[in-house]
């Protein structure tokens, strides 16, 4: 099989289901401009008109849509807005209830959004330009052409709006139906992208879709996205997600923002997703090709509340872009393949895990640990304290969590995080942290003694693995073991661990259910650091985060000066030990 295959996307516009549009419906200026743009694209694709004629006609289409009057067939105007203007409330028949109104509006939005998404997926020039300097083709929108073809109202009121767009295609090791199921299940969706999606939930299901292939599934979702560090501001979206099978073995998943003002869910977010999503083309039972499009606008306040070093890192590498989503998905597919092996691989047979059931149990526990860690980096209501380290970036960030959660100890949990700028390549820092023979140099649980790796589970890439580490303290029976998972993701490299007692981890090794096991995860995130000053230096941003049970009693606990001092000392001591050990190597 040729895994370099790319989606050609050659299908007619008739493949798109417009059943939600009535033949008697009055079209909005935007709808008319979309239809005209689609006709022009078809003629341009067939080389019936030149690129110059295409651009000229698009400009006329935009002016036409701008001057066209809109008729409102309903007895009253329908409120609400999305990536398209629906204050006109265009519906074929008068709705019976507010729920009918909302469903009709949502149906209209996704019909137009999917039309736009399919166009952007199948047409490169003139919409997309290649922004990559490597073999991977990473495309970004040409906004002048795009805005002529798809004019929209402004949704973000800020004077400074940040735009991000990207398109990327690759092959993933999963069946198309498994992938579609993950898209439509918020729990699976969040688990699939632990380093990007920190929260996900379904607000309302409009349609479940057909049995078997989920064709026509339509739902309103809330998502929070966050990467790398508390110094990065989370992004929040209310989106409509729509699944449509447009050909044999070909599906489109459309995501588009929706403020849902009819439901008064929340005030408008500072993030807006224009028609985005992916086209999934089945290649075999176990492989499919995915073309992903991400197109968002952000209120500048999100950037203002993101540290300058991370702001530049995210912008220059488009870390929330299409490539990051697909690369993270490929990493998780590799992990899934490892999870479903039929026997213990030979290279792992010397460890303490001797059964497939035990291996799966440890992997499930480790995945919960990773998800918990990534969620903790996005906690709100952070308090900031000055760091004791000169090279610290953003000081010490502390969040207090008292909400009871399954799998965590009851009581007050402190999440403390600090970031250090180290003048060494990120790869070198990551290699040092995953080397268990070097752990005694920085881990307080090692008590400056060598540790032993007693189990090792591979997850595809040589640097992506789970391990069980046993500290050794001469003359003392140690009842603590450490579960650790490390991996290189699309946005950075992670080393995540949790200390646990021997009895609990032994239960996992034997294959027992670990869902009731209480853990707290800590760890490192490493990413490259560059400065846009003409004199870029090789360096890394090293973030360390600890979750600590401060009190096992119920109710809120006041954050005392002594607690802050203890946490600061723990973070500072560990980061300095890592830095000093690296600088001496």
XYZ file of C-alpha atoms in Angstrom:
585
model
C 0.000 0.000 0.000
C 1.239 3.479 -0.853
C 0.923 5.400 2.390
C 1.972 8.618 0.666
C -1.442 8.658 -1.016
C -3.355 11.929 -0.652
C -7.035 12.682 -0.849
C -7.887 13.912 -4.310
C -11.309 15.039 -3.192
C -12.731 14.865 -6.706
C -16.459 14.737 -6.165
C -19.310 16.895 -7.376
C -21.004 19.571 -5.326
C -24.166 17.453 -5.727
C -22.611 15.022 -3.235
C -23.354 17.531 -0.485
C -26.724 16.977 1.141
C -28.772 20.146 0.971
C -31.914 18.489 2.288
C -32.107 21.064 5.052
C -32.722 23.778 2.468
C -36.251 24.159 1.179
C -36.901 24.730 -2.504
C -39.034 27.711 -1.431
C -36.358 29.128 0.859
C -35.135 32.684 0.333
C -31.347 32.611 0.300
C -29.232 34.994 2.356
C -26.639 37.149 0.580
C -24.049 34.808 2.049
C -25.760 31.714 0.678
C -26.040 33.275 -2.770
C -22.388 34.297 -2.729
C -21.406 30.759 -1.688
C -23.411 29.266 -4.562
C -21.932 31.687 -7.064
C -18.442 31.072 -5.720
C -18.997 27.318 -6.040
C -20.007 27.729 -9.696
C -16.945 29.855 -10.347
C -14.738 27.262 -8.642
C -16.185 24.502 -10.795
C -15.461 26.532 -13.935
C -11.970 27.395 -12.714
C -11.231 23.731 -11.823
C -12.284 22.716 -15.344
C -10.010 25.482 -16.744
C -13.000 27.191 -18.338
C -11.870 30.523 -16.869
C -8.455 31.918 -15.964
C -7.213 32.729 -12.459
C -7.602 36.442 -13.240
C -11.207 35.934 -14.375
C -11.887 33.853 -11.273
C -10.618 36.585 -8.921
C -12.491 39.303 -10.812
C -15.778 37.374 -10.702
C -15.344 36.682 -6.982
C -15.003 40.401 -6.313
C -18.255 41.057 -8.201
C -19.992 38.260 -6.264
C -18.975 39.843 -2.963
C -20.336 43.230 -4.050
C -23.578 41.617 -5.231
C -24.100 39.876 -1.879
C -23.394 43.087 -0.026
C -26.085 45.043 -1.895
C -28.820 42.376 -1.947
C -31.875 42.891 0.261
C -32.910 40.118 2.633
C -36.497 38.994 3.100
C -37.745 37.632 6.432
C -40.525 35.119 5.919
C -41.186 34.594 9.627
C -43.594 36.674 11.684
C -40.712 37.771 13.866
C -36.952 37.911 13.565
C -34.975 35.005 14.901
C -32.034 35.907 17.095
C -28.667 34.214 17.122
C -25.498 34.241 15.063
C -22.713 31.934 13.937
C -20.024 31.965 11.332
C -22.850 33.148 9.071
C -25.456 35.842 9.632
C -28.818 34.367 10.635
C -30.577 37.319 12.186
C -32.749 36.988 9.096
C -34.071 33.664 10.468
C -34.619 32.070 7.060
C -36.728 28.931 7.346
C -38.968 27.128 4.885
C -41.934 26.948 7.264
C -42.876 28.637 10.475
C -41.382 26.654 13.387
C -43.528 25.060 16.042
C -41.204 25.837 18.958
C -37.959 27.528 19.922
C -36.335 24.084 19.668
C -37.507 23.832 16.070
C -36.164 27.309 15.383
C -32.760 26.419 16.769
C -32.585 23.138 14.919
C -33.534 24.862 11.661
C -30.907 27.549 12.193
C -28.266 24.969 13.099
C -29.164 22.877 10.053
C -28.759 25.894 7.804
C -25.414 26.811 9.364
C -23.890 23.369 8.895
C -25.175 23.043 5.322
C -23.350 26.250 4.382
C -20.332 25.438 6.563
C -19.892 21.984 5.052
C -20.149 23.459 1.567
C -17.298 25.825 2.446
C -15.231 23.100 4.139
C -15.505 20.698 1.191
C -14.433 23.513 -1.132
C -11.394 24.299 1.028
C -10.474 20.613 1.272
C -10.595 19.884 -2.443
C -9.195 23.149 -3.849
C -5.668 24.338 -3.101
C -4.935 27.210 -5.481
C -5.949 30.009 -5.182
C -7.192 29.574 -1.580
C -4.113 27.990 -0.032
C -0.396 28.755 -0.063
C 2.395 26.444 1.064
C 3.858 27.831 4.286
C 6.264 24.971 4.985
C 9.983 24.782 4.342
C 10.128 20.988 4.633
C 8.706 18.068 2.694
C 5.432 18.110 4.649
C 2.965 20.293 2.819
C 1.475 22.681 5.372
C -0.980 25.080 3.772
C -2.327 28.417 5.043
C -5.191 30.490 3.670
C -4.784 33.400 1.281
C -7.216 35.617 3.160
C -7.869 38.075 0.364
C -9.164 35.344 -1.951
C -10.913 33.495 0.865
C -12.836 36.535 2.089
C -14.036 37.307 -1.406
C -15.390 33.787 -1.807
C -16.805 33.464 1.708
C -17.688 36.912 3.127
C -18.744 36.847 6.772
C -19.736 39.290 9.503
C -17.257 40.035 12.273
C -17.935 37.998 15.407
C -15.133 39.239 17.629
C -15.437 42.874 18.642
C -11.751 43.375 19.395
C -9.809 45.779 17.207
C -6.965 43.266 17.057
C -8.143 39.852 15.879
C -5.606 37.060 15.404
C -6.300 34.700 12.487
C -4.990 31.134 12.209
C -5.521 28.750 9.320
C -3.954 25.519 8.098
C -4.582 22.411 6.026
C -2.705 19.117 6.283
C -3.150 15.606 4.901
C -1.803 12.279 6.133
C -2.650 8.600 6.622
C -3.745 7.305 10.031
C -3.789 3.741 11.309
C -7.460 3.352 12.199
C -10.680 2.454 10.438
C -12.876 5.303 9.283
C -15.843 4.235 11.423
C -13.704 4.047 14.570
C -12.478 7.559 13.856
C -15.988 8.909 13.264
C -17.170 7.338 16.518
C -14.373 9.137 18.364
C -15.315 12.463 16.807
C -18.912 12.165 18.010
C -18.206 10.912 21.538
C -16.901 13.789 23.737
C -15.195 11.445 26.219
C -13.356 9.536 23.494
C -12.584 12.835 21.732
C -10.887 14.313 24.809
C -8.975 11.067 25.415
C -7.836 11.020 21.798
C -6.157 14.439 22.090
C -4.973 14.698 25.715
C -2.314 17.335 24.933
C -4.759 19.623 23.077
C -8.336 19.080 24.345
C -8.624 19.767 28.069
C -12.455 19.659 28.237
C -15.209 18.436 25.932
C -18.932 17.914 26.392
C -22.095 17.659 24.334
C -24.562 20.456 25.042
C -27.346 19.140 22.828
C -27.874 16.367 20.273
C -30.028 17.417 17.316
C -29.587 14.201 15.309
C -27.883 10.909 16.223
C -27.297 10.001 12.582
C -27.953 6.764 10.757
C -27.271 3.449 12.432
C -23.949 1.999 11.377
C -22.301 5.006 9.748
C -23.589 8.009 11.824
C -24.501 9.833 8.607
C -26.351 13.041 9.509
C -25.211 13.180 13.167
C -25.581 16.767 14.393
C -24.646 18.060 17.842
C -23.783 21.191 19.753
C -20.538 20.871 21.728
C -18.374 22.799 24.136
C -14.603 22.425 23.877
C -11.696 23.864 25.786
C -8.301 23.616 24.126
C -5.009 24.158 25.891
C -1.361 23.255 25.368
C 2.008 23.246 27.117
C 1.753 25.519 30.162
C -0.447 27.635 32.479
C 1.288 30.585 30.791
C -0.805 29.792 27.692
C -4.392 31.054 27.741
C -6.994 28.298 27.081
C -9.283 28.598 24.050
C -12.996 27.933 24.415
C -15.438 27.125 21.633
C -19.136 26.368 21.296
C -19.319 24.488 18.034
C -21.766 22.595 15.896
C -20.326 19.253 14.794
C -21.861 17.554 11.774
C -21.043 14.163 10.245
C -21.971 13.517 6.612
C -21.120 10.621 4.303
C -20.714 12.222 0.874
C -19.561 9.196 -1.111
C -18.741 5.527 -0.681
C -16.042 5.388 2.013
C -15.842 9.192 2.276
C -17.071 11.264 5.234
C -16.880 14.924 6.167
C -16.792 16.082 9.793
C -17.680 19.780 9.960
C -17.020 22.011 12.969
C -18.255 25.601 13.075
C -18.758 28.061 15.923
C -22.218 28.807 17.236
C -22.924 31.242 20.051
C -26.301 29.623 20.810
C -27.750 32.871 22.112
C -31.227 31.320 21.902
C -30.163 28.941 24.690
C -28.187 31.562 26.621
C -25.502 28.998 27.408
C -22.787 31.545 28.014
C -21.547 34.921 26.862
C -19.717 34.989 23.548
C -16.324 33.309 23.700
C -13.136 35.062 22.644
C -12.416 32.271 20.149
C -14.318 31.713 16.919
C -14.051 28.691 14.640
C -14.892 29.236 10.995
C -15.827 26.126 8.990
C -13.174 23.578 9.963
C -12.913 19.824 10.321
C -11.756 17.011 8.121
C -12.455 14.802 5.154
C -11.964 11.104 5.911
C -11.354 8.688 3.053
C -11.337 4.966 3.764
C -8.281 3.169 2.355
C -8.638 -0.270 3.963
C -10.137 -1.822 7.081
C -7.329 -0.404 9.222
C -6.204 2.758 7.421
C -7.782 5.974 6.247
C -6.521 9.214 4.761
C -7.438 12.405 6.597
C -7.330 15.963 5.292
C -7.707 18.367 8.197
C -8.608 22.066 8.032
C -8.344 24.423 11.015
C -9.522 28.022 10.700
C -10.036 30.168 13.795
C -10.082 33.775 14.920
C -8.984 34.839 18.384
C -9.615 37.941 20.411
C -6.251 39.553 21.043
C -6.916 39.242 24.788
C -6.129 35.532 24.487
C -2.713 36.450 23.136
C -2.311 39.238 25.692
C -2.736 36.709 28.511
C -0.259 34.286 26.933
C 3.415 34.758 27.791
C 5.439 36.289 24.946
C 7.765 33.278 24.619
C 4.846 30.873 24.227
C 2.937 33.316 22.045
C 5.766 33.354 19.509
C 6.252 29.599 19.767
C 2.558 28.936 19.074
C 2.391 31.432 16.210
C 5.566 30.458 14.374
C 4.825 26.714 14.587
C 1.014 26.964 14.347
C 0.781 24.573 17.290
C -3.025 24.571 17.265
C -3.015 23.924 13.518
C -4.093 20.995 11.350
C -0.707 19.268 11.432
C -0.669 19.195 15.249
C -4.083 17.503 15.335
C -3.121 14.823 12.818
C 0.312 14.168 14.341
C -1.197 13.795 17.803
C -3.821 11.467 16.366
C -1.105 9.346 14.712
C 0.718 9.115 18.053
C -2.446 7.906 19.757
C -3.039 5.369 16.970
C 0.438 3.958 17.617
C -0.436 3.741 21.299
C -3.717 1.991 20.491
C -1.853 -0.543 18.335
C 0.458 -1.247 21.274
C -2.527 -1.613 23.605
C -4.128 -4.311 21.421
C -1.106 -6.598 20.971
C -1.939 -10.276 21.524
C 1.171 -11.177 23.538
C 3.846 -9.457 25.582
C 6.568 -8.222 23.153
C 9.922 -9.950 23.623
C 11.679 -6.681 24.481
C 9.283 -6.218 27.445
C 9.320 -9.810 28.723
C 11.984 -9.221 31.386
C 9.777 -6.786 33.303
C 7.315 -7.468 36.130
C 4.302 -7.283 33.782
C 3.772 -10.831 32.562
C 0.175 -10.861 31.297
C -1.700 -8.987 28.563
C -4.392 -8.119 31.105
C -1.791 -6.576 33.403
C -0.221 -4.667 30.518
C -3.595 -3.206 29.496
C -4.456 -2.292 33.072
C -1.192 -0.375 33.523
C -1.683 1.398 30.176
C -5.204 2.499 31.158
C -3.946 3.829 34.476
C -1.115 5.651 32.722
C -3.477 7.252 30.210
C -5.655 8.552 33.052
C -2.518 9.982 34.653
C -1.559 11.780 31.421
C -5.043 13.227 30.935
C -5.132 14.401 34.544
C -1.775 16.131 34.150
C -2.741 17.962 30.938
C -6.043 19.103 32.465
C -4.234 20.479 35.508
C -2.148 22.786 33.310
C -5.360 24.519 32.181
C -6.835 25.144 35.652
C -8.338 28.597 36.101
C -8.104 31.015 39.035
C -4.329 30.776 39.232
C -2.331 32.712 41.790
C 1.067 33.988 40.726
C 4.109 34.209 43.006
C 7.643 35.314 42.380
C 10.113 32.532 41.615
C 13.440 32.175 43.385
C 15.182 31.435 40.079
C 16.486 34.266 37.914
C 15.879 32.326 34.667
C 12.270 31.594 35.639
C 9.606 32.439 33.067
C 6.306 33.701 34.480
C 7.035 32.983 38.163
C 5.223 30.305 40.177
C 1.591 29.574 39.249
C -0.581 27.903 41.902
C -4.165 26.662 41.558
C -6.263 25.202 44.354
C -8.726 22.446 43.474
C -11.297 21.346 46.041
C -13.900 19.819 43.728
C -14.313 16.058 44.266
C -13.297 14.029 41.229
C -13.262 10.318 40.612
C -9.738 8.926 40.656
C -8.301 11.755 42.774
C -7.892 11.885 46.549
C -10.600 13.819 48.403
C -9.509 17.108 49.896
C -7.607 20.187 48.808
C -5.216 19.633 45.919
C -2.606 22.204 45.022
C -1.316 22.337 41.474
C 1.933 24.299 41.312
C 3.794 25.037 38.098
C 6.951 26.857 37.100
C 8.875 27.273 33.850
C 12.616 27.622 33.392
C 14.507 28.823 30.327
C 17.473 26.514 29.677
C 20.129 27.284 27.008
C 20.149 23.730 25.643
C 18.222 21.949 22.852
C 14.852 20.533 23.875
C 15.863 17.093 22.608
C 18.808 16.963 25.031
C 16.617 18.009 27.973
C 13.990 15.384 27.117
C 16.585 12.619 26.730
C 18.004 13.441 30.157
C 14.599 13.360 31.863
C 13.561 9.962 30.451
C 16.882 8.307 31.346
C 16.158 6.449 34.584
C 19.892 6.151 35.309
C 19.985 9.963 35.696
C 16.866 10.261 37.836
C 18.707 10.293 41.170
C 20.143 13.672 40.163
C 16.797 15.473 40.385
C 13.930 13.383 41.820
C 13.291 13.955 45.525
C 11.727 10.459 45.735
C 15.040 8.872 44.718
C 16.817 10.292 47.769
C 19.945 10.693 45.578
C 20.093 6.925 45.030
C 19.901 5.030 41.748
C 16.457 3.772 40.723
C 15.472 0.600 38.896
C 13.161 0.355 35.892
C 11.142 -2.814 36.561
C 8.680 -2.572 33.658
C 8.777 -1.014 30.189
C 5.857 -0.732 27.714
C 6.626 0.537 24.213
C 4.184 2.856 22.413
C 5.465 2.995 18.838
C 8.199 5.644 18.819
C 11.403 4.620 20.709
C 11.019 7.602 23.053
C 7.332 6.990 23.699
C 6.974 4.441 26.490
C 5.506 3.693 29.896
C 7.725 2.519 32.734
C 7.444 1.468 36.353
C 10.318 2.778 38.435
C 11.365 1.490 41.835
C 13.478 3.786 44.050
C 16.161 2.018 46.079
C 17.033 3.269 49.542
C 19.821 1.259 51.220
C 18.718 -0.359 54.467
C 15.084 0.758 54.123
C 12.100 -1.169 52.760
C 10.630 1.300 50.287
C 6.855 1.089 49.764
C 6.737 3.627 46.921
C 6.883 2.998 43.192
C 6.590 5.464 40.335
C 4.462 5.051 37.210
C 5.784 7.178 34.354
C 4.833 7.849 30.745
C 6.917 9.932 28.371
C 6.292 10.844 24.765
C 7.035 13.331 22.026
C 3.830 14.989 20.853
C 2.974 17.463 18.126
C 3.294 20.404 20.524
C 6.084 19.347 22.887
C 7.704 16.511 24.817
C 6.150 15.206 28.029
C 7.470 13.277 31.035
C 4.554 12.535 33.382
C 4.674 10.478 36.573
C 2.770 9.579 39.708
C 4.093 8.024 42.919
C 1.972 5.206 44.279
C 2.186 2.515 46.895
C 3.418 -0.942 45.945
C 0.114 -2.700 46.689
C -1.922 -0.442 44.372
C 0.485 -0.770 41.479
C 0.716 -4.511 42.005
C -3.057 -4.672 41.524
C -2.668 -2.979 38.141
C 0.183 -5.305 37.181
C -2.084 -8.274 37.918
C -4.728 -6.878 35.563
C -7.212 -5.661 38.154
C -9.554 -2.718 37.583
C -7.767 0.511 38.547
C -10.601 3.003 37.962
C -11.043 3.503 41.709
C -7.334 3.969 42.332
C -6.582 7.494 43.541
C -3.593 9.216 41.948
C -2.095 12.670 41.466
C 0.087 13.303 38.452
C 3.126 15.527 38.111
C 5.666 15.994 35.381
C 7.628 18.014 32.847
C 6.806 19.595 29.493
C 9.733 20.475 27.221
C 9.554 22.597 24.083
C 11.995 24.589 21.987
C 12.348 28.305 22.645
C 13.202 30.850 19.985
C 13.281 34.623 20.038
C 12.359 36.772 17.057
C 15.248 39.186 17.544
C 17.567 38.252 14.690
C 19.905 36.537 17.138
C 17.994 33.358 17.931
C 19.626 31.148 20.502
C 19.114 27.427 20.917
C 17.128 26.937 24.073
C 14.284 25.137 25.803
C 11.291 26.023 27.899
C 11.138 23.452 30.699
C 7.869 23.421 32.651
C 7.540 21.446 35.877
C 4.140 20.879 37.468
C 3.358 19.152 40.766
C -0.030 18.104 42.123
C 0.076 17.885 45.900
C -2.582 16.835 48.408
C -2.444 19.740 50.856
C -5.329 18.611 53.057
C -7.422 15.449 53.140
C -10.330 17.184 54.887
C -13.408 18.357 53.011
C -13.984 22.041 52.314
C -11.760 24.841 51.112
C -8.375 25.384 52.698
C -6.714 28.764 52.990
C -3.442 28.941 51.083
C -0.946 29.815 53.799
C 2.397 31.526 53.329
C 4.108 28.362 54.589
C 2.362 26.216 51.963
C 3.391 28.618 49.206
C 6.964 28.607 50.499
C 7.120 24.781 50.602
C 5.751 24.473 47.068
C 8.117 27.145 45.790
C 11.081 25.347 47.346
C 10.075 21.997 45.827
C 9.709 23.438 42.323
C 12.846 25.556 42.577
C 15.027 22.765 43.952
C 13.918 20.256 41.297
C 14.319 22.668 38.379
C 17.765 23.797 39.538
C 18.904 20.185 39.935
C 17.785 19.401 36.394
C 19.469 22.502 34.994
C 22.733 21.987 36.878
C 22.943 18.300 35.924
C 22.350 19.144 32.253
C 24.929 21.936 32.207
C 27.558 19.564 33.605
C 26.996 16.884 30.958
